[in-house]
mmCIF file of C-alpha atoms and ligand atoms in Angstrom:
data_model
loop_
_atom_site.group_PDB
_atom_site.id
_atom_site.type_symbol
_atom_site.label_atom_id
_atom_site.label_comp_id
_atom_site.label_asym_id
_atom_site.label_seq_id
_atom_site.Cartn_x
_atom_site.Cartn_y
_atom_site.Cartn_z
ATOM 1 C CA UNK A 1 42.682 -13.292 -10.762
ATOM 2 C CA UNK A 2 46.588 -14.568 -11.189
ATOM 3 C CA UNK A 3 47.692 -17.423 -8.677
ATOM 4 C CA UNK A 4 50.049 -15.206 -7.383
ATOM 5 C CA UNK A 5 47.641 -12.465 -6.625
ATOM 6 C CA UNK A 6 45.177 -15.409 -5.026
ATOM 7 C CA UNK A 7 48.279 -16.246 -2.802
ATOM 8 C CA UNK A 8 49.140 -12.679 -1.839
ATOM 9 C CA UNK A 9 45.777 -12.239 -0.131
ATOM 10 C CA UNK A 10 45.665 -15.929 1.370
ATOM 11 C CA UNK A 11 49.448 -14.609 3.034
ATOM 12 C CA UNK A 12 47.869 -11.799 4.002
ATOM 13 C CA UNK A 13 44.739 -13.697 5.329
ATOM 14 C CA UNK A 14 46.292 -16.446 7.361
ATOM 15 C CA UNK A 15 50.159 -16.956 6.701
ATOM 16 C CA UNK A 16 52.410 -15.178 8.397
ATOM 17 C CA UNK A 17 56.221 -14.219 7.692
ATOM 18 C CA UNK A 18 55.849 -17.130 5.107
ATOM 19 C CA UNK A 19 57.060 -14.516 1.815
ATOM 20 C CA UNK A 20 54.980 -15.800 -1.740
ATOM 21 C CA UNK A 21 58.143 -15.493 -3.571
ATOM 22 C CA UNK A 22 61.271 -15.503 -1.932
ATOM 23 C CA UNK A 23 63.127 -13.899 -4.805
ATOM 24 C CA UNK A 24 65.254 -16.857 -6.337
ATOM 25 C CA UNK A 25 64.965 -19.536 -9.698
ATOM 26 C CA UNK A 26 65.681 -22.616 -7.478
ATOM 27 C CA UNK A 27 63.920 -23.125 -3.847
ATOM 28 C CA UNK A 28 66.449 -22.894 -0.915
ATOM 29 C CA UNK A 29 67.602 -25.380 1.608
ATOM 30 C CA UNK A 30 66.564 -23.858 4.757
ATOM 31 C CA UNK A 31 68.990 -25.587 7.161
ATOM 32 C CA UNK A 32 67.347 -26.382 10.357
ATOM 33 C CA UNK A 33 68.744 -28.285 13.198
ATOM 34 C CA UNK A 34 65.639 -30.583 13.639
ATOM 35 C CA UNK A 35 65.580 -32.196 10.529
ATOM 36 C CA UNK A 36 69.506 -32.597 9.759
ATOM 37 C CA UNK A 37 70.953 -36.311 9.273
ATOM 38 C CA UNK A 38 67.495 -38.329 10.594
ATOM 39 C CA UNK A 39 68.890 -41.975 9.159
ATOM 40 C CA UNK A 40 69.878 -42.859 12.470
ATOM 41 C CA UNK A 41 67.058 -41.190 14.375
ATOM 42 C CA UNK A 42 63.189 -42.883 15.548
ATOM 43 C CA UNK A 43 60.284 -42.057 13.218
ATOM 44 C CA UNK A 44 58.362 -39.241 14.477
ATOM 45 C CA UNK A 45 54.800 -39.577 15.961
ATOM 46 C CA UNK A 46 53.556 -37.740 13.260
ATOM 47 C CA UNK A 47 54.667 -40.126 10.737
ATOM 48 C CA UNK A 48 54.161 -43.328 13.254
ATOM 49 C CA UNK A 49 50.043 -42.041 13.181
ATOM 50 C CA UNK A 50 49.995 -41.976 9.032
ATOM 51 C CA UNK A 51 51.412 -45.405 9.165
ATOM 52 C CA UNK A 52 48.902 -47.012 11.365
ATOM 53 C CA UNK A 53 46.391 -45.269 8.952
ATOM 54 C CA UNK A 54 47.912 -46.631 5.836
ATOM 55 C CA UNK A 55 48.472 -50.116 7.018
ATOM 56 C CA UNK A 56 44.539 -50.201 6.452
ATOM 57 C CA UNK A 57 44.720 -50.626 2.874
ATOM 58 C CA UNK A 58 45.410 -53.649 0.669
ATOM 59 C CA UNK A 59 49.060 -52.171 -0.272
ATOM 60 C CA UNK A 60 50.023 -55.238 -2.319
ATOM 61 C CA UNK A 61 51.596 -53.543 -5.942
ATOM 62 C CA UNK A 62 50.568 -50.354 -4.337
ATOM 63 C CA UNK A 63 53.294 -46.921 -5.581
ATOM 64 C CA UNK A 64 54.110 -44.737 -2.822
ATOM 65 C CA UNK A 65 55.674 -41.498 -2.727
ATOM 66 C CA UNK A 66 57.532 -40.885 1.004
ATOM 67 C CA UNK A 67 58.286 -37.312 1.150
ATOM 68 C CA UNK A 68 61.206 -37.383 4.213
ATOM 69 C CA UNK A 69 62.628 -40.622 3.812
ATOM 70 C CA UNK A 70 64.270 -40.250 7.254
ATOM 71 C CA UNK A 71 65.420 -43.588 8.303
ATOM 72 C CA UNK A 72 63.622 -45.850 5.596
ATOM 73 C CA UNK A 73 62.029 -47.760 7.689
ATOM 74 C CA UNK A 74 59.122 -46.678 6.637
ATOM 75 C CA UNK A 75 60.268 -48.782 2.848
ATOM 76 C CA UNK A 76 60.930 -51.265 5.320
ATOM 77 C CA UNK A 77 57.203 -51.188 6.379
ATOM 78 C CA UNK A 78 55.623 -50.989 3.602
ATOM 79 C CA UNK A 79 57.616 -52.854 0.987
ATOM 80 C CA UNK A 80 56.696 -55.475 3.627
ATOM 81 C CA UNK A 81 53.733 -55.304 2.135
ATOM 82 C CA UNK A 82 54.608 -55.336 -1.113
ATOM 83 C CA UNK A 83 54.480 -51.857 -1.798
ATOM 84 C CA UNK A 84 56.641 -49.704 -4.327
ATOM 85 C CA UNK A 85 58.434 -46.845 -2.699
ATOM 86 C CA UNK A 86 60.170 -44.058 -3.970
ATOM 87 C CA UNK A 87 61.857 -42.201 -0.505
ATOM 88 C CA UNK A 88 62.967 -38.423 -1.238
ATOM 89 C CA UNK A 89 65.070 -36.392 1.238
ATOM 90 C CA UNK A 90 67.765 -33.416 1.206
ATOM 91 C CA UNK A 91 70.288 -35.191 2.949
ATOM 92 C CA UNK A 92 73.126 -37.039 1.305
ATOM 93 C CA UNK A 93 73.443 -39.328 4.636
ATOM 94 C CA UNK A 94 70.053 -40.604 4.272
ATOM 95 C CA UNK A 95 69.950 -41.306 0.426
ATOM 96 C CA UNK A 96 73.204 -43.242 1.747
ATOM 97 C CA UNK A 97 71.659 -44.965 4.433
ATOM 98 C CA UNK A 98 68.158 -46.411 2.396
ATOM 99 C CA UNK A 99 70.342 -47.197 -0.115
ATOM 100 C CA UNK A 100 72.510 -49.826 2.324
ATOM 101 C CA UNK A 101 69.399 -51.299 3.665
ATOM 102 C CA UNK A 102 68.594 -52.616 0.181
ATOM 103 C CA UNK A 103 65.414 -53.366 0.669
ATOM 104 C CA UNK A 104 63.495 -54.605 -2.470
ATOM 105 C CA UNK A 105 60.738 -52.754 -3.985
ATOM 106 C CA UNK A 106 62.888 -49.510 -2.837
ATOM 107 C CA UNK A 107 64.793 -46.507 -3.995
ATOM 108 C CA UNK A 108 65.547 -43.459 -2.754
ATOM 109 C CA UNK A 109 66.399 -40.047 -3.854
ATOM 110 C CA UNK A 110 68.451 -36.652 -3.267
ATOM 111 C CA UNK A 111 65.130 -34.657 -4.253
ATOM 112 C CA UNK A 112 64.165 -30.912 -2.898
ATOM 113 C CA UNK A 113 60.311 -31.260 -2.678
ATOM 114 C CA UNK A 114 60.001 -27.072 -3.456
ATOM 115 C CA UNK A 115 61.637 -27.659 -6.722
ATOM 116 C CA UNK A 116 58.550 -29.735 -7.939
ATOM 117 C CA UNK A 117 59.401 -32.202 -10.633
ATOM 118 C CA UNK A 118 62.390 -30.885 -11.322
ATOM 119 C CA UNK A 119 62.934 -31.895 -14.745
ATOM 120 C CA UNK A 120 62.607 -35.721 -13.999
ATOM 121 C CA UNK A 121 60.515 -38.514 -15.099
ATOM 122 C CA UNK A 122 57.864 -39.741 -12.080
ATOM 123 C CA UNK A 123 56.105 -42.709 -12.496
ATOM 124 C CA UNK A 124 52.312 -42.100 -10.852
ATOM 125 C CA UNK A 125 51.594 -42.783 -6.866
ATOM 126 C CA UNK A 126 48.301 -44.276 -5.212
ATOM 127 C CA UNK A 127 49.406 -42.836 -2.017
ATOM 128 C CA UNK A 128 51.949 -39.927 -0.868
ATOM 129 C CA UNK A 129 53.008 -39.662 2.286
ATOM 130 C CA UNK A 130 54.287 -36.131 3.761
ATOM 131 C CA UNK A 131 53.715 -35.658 7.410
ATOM 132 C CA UNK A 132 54.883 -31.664 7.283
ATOM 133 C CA UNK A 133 54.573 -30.271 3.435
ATOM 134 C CA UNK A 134 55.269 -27.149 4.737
ATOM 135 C CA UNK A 135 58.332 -27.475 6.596
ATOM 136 C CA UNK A 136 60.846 -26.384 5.655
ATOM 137 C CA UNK A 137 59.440 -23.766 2.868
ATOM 138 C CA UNK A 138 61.576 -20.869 1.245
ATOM 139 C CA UNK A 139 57.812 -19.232 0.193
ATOM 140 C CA UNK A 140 54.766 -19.778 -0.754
ATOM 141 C CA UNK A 141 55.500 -19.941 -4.463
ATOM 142 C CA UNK A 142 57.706 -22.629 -4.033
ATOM 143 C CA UNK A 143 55.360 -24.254 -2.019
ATOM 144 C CA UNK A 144 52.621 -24.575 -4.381
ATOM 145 C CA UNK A 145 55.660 -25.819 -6.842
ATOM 146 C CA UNK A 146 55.371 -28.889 -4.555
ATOM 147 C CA UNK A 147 51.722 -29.010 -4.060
ATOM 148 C CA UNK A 148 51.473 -28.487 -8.294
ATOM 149 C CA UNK A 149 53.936 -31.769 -8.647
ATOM 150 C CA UNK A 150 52.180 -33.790 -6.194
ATOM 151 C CA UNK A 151 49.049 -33.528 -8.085
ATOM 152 C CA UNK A 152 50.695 -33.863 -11.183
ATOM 153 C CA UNK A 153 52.264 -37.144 -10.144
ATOM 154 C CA UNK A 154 49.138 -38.390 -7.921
ATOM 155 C CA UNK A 155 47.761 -41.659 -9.570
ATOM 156 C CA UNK A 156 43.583 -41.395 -10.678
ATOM 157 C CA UNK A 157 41.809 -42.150 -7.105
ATOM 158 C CA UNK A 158 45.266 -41.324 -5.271
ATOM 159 C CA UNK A 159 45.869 -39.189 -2.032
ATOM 160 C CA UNK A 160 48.327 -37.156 -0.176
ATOM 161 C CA UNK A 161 48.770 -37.992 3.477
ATOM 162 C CA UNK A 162 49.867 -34.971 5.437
ATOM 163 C CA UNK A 163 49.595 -35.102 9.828
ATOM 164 C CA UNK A 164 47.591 -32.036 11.444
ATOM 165 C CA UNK A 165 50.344 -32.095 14.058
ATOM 166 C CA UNK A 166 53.130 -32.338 11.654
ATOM 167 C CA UNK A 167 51.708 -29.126 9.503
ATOM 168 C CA UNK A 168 51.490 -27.003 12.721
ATOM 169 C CA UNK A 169 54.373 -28.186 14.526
ATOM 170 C CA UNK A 170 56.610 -24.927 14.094
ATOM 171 C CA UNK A 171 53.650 -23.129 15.964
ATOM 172 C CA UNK A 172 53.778 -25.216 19.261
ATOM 173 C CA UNK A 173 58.200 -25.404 19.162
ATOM 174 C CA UNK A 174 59.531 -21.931 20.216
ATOM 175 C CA UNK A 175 62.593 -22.748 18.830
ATOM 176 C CA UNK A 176 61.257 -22.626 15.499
ATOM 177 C CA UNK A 177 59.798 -20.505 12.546
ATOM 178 C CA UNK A 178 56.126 -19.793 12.852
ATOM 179 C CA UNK A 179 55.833 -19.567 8.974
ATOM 180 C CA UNK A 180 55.811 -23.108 8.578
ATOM 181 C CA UNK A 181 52.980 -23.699 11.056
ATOM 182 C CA UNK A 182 50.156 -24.210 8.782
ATOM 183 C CA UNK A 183 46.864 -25.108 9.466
ATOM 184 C CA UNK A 184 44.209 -27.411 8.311
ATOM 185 C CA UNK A 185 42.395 -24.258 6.439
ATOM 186 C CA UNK A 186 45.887 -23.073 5.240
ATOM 187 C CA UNK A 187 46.244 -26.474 3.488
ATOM 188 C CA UNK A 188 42.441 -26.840 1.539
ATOM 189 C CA UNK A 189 42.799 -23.381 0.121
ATOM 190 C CA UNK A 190 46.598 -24.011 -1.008
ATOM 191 C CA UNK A 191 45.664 -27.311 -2.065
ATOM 192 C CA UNK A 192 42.545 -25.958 -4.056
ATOM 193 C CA UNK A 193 44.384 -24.060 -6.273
ATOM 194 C CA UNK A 194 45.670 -27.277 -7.897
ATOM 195 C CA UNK A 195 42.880 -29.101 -7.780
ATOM 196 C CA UNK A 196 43.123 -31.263 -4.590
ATOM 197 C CA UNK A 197 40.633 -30.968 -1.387
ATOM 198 C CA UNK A 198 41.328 -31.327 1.969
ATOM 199 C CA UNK A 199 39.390 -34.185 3.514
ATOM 200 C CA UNK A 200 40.175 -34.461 7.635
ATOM 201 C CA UNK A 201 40.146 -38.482 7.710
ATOM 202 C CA UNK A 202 40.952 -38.643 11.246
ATOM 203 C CA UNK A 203 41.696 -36.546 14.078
ATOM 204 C CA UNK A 204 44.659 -35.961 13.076
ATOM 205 C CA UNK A 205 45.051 -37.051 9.449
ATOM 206 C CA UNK A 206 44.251 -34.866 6.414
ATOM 207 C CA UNK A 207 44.256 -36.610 2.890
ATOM 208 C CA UNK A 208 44.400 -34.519 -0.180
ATOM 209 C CA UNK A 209 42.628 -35.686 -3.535
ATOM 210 C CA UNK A 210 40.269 -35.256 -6.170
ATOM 211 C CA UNK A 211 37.734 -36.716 -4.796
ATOM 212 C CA UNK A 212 36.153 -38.913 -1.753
ATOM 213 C CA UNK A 213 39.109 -40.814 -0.740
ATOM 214 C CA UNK A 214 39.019 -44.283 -0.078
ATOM 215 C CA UNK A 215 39.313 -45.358 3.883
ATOM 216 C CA UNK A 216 41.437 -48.104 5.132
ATOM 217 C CA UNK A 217 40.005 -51.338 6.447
ATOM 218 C CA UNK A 218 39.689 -51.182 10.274
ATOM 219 C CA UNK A 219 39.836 -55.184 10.525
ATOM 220 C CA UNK A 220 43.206 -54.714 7.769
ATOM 221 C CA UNK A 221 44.460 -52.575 10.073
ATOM 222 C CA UNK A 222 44.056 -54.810 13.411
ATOM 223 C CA UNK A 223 45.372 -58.009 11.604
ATOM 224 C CA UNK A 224 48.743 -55.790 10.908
ATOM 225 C CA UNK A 225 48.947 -54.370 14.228
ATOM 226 C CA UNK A 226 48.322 -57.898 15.480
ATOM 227 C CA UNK A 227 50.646 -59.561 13.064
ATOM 228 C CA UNK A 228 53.381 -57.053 14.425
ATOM 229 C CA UNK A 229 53.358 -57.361 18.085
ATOM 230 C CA UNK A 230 53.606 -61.228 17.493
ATOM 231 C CA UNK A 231 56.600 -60.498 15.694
ATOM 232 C CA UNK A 232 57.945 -58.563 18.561
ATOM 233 C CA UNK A 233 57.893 -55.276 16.268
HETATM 234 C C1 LIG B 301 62.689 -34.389 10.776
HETATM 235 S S1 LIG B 301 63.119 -35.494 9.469
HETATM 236 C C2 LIG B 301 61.704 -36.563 9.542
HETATM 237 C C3 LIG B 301 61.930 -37.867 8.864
HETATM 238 C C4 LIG B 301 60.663 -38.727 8.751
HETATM 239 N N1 LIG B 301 59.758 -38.189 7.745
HETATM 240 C C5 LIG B 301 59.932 -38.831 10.071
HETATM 241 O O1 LIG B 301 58.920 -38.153 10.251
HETATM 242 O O2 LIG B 301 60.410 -39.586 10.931
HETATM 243 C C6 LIG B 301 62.734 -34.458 8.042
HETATM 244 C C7 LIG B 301 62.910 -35.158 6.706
HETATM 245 O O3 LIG B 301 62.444 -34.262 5.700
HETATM 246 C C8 LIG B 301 63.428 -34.137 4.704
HETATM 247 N N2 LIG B 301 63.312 -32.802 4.091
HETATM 248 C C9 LIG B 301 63.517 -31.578 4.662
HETATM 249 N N3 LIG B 301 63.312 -30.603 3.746
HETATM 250 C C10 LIG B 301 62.971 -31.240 2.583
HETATM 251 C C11 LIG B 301 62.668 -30.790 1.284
HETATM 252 N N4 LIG B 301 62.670 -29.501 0.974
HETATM 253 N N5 LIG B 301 62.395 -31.725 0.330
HETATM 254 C C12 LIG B 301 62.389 -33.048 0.624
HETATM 255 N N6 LIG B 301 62.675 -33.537 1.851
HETATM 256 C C13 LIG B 301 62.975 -32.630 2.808
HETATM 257 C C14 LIG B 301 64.752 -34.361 5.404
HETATM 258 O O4 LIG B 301 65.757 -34.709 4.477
HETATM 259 C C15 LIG B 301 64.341 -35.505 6.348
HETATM 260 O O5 LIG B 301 64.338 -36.728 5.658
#
């Protein structure tokens, strides 16, 4: 059975509207209100919840892929902690914007995740952080071009950190495109196909990988929490 023929019946099973091919070389920029200019603009929940999560890990020399850079202050965060980060985005503003904060340990690209690699030379992550891979997807073949680089790039023993709310928040906004609402089923059998389970970590977290993936420290995690209100942050 061809990939595309294994996708074709998994739109027809459980995603809807979401086309598998959309018809064109290069993935499109699907421009959406919600996620235009965000360098300026709070973290979102979603992404606030994986970073509570992560701070559990000794992160010390650690690479990390952040899918959305946003604001950067997620760099901020975990460079902090002497973390490597590599921020992506679509918007020119925010590549901009992480680049003036100059923090070390940081860089930041102009990067459309649905074009996967996209001819350039990634170095290998322990940890990749997107809190909605699905948003804001031409089709499902473009898609998997993502899910196929993030594997590809994924460091031996890594993960991919994706937020249950974050996948399915198109479903609950009715301003927005029910394709992208994915859920946590939607994910393993996407993510299957190149190689990666879907483990459900937390209530709301989902981490993709190759095998059992490791859990954060609950005491590492306190200590930073604690560390931070002291510091007013
Ligand atoms: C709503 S903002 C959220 C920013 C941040 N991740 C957060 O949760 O606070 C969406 C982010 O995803 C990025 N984005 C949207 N489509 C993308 C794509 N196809 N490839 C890479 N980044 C994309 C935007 O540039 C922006 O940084």
């Amino acid at each position: 059975m061809t990939m595309q023929h294994e996708l074709g019946q998994l739109a027809a099973r459980r995603i809807d509207g979401l086309p598998v091919f959309c018809g064109a070389a290069a993935p499109g920029l699907i421009e959406v209100a919600e996620w235009h200019v965000w360098s300026l603009i709070p973290s979102t929940p979603d992404q606030l919840r994986i970073e509570a999560w992560l701070e559990g890990f000794a992160l010390n020399g650690a690479s990390i892929l952040h899918v959305g850079a946003g604001n950067s202050l997620f760099a901020k965060r975990f460079c902090g902690h002497g973390a490597c980060v590599t921020g992506t985005t679509v918007a020119r503003e925010e590549v901009a914007h992480g680049e003036s904060l100059a923090i070390p340990g940081y860089r930041v690209l102009l990067h459309n995740k649905y074009s996967g690699a996209d001819g350039r030379d990634w170095p290998r992550f322990d940890f990749i952080v997107d809190n909605n891979p699905s948003s804001f997807g031409c089709c499902l073949d473009h898609y998997m071009a993502m899910l196929r680089f993030y594997a590809d790039v994924l460091a031996p023993g890594g993960q991919v950190l994706v937020d249950r709310v974050g996948l399915g928040w198109s479903l609950s906004n009715a301003q927005s495109d029910a394709r992208w609402g994915f859920a946590f089923e939607d994910l393993a059998a996407t993510a299957e196909l190149v190689g990666l389970r879907a483990f459900a970590v937390s209530p709301t977290i989902i981490a993709l990988a190759r095998e059992n993936p490791k859990k954060p420290s609950y005491i590492r995690q306190l200590m930073r929490k604690i560390v931070r209100r002291l510091k007013g942050g």
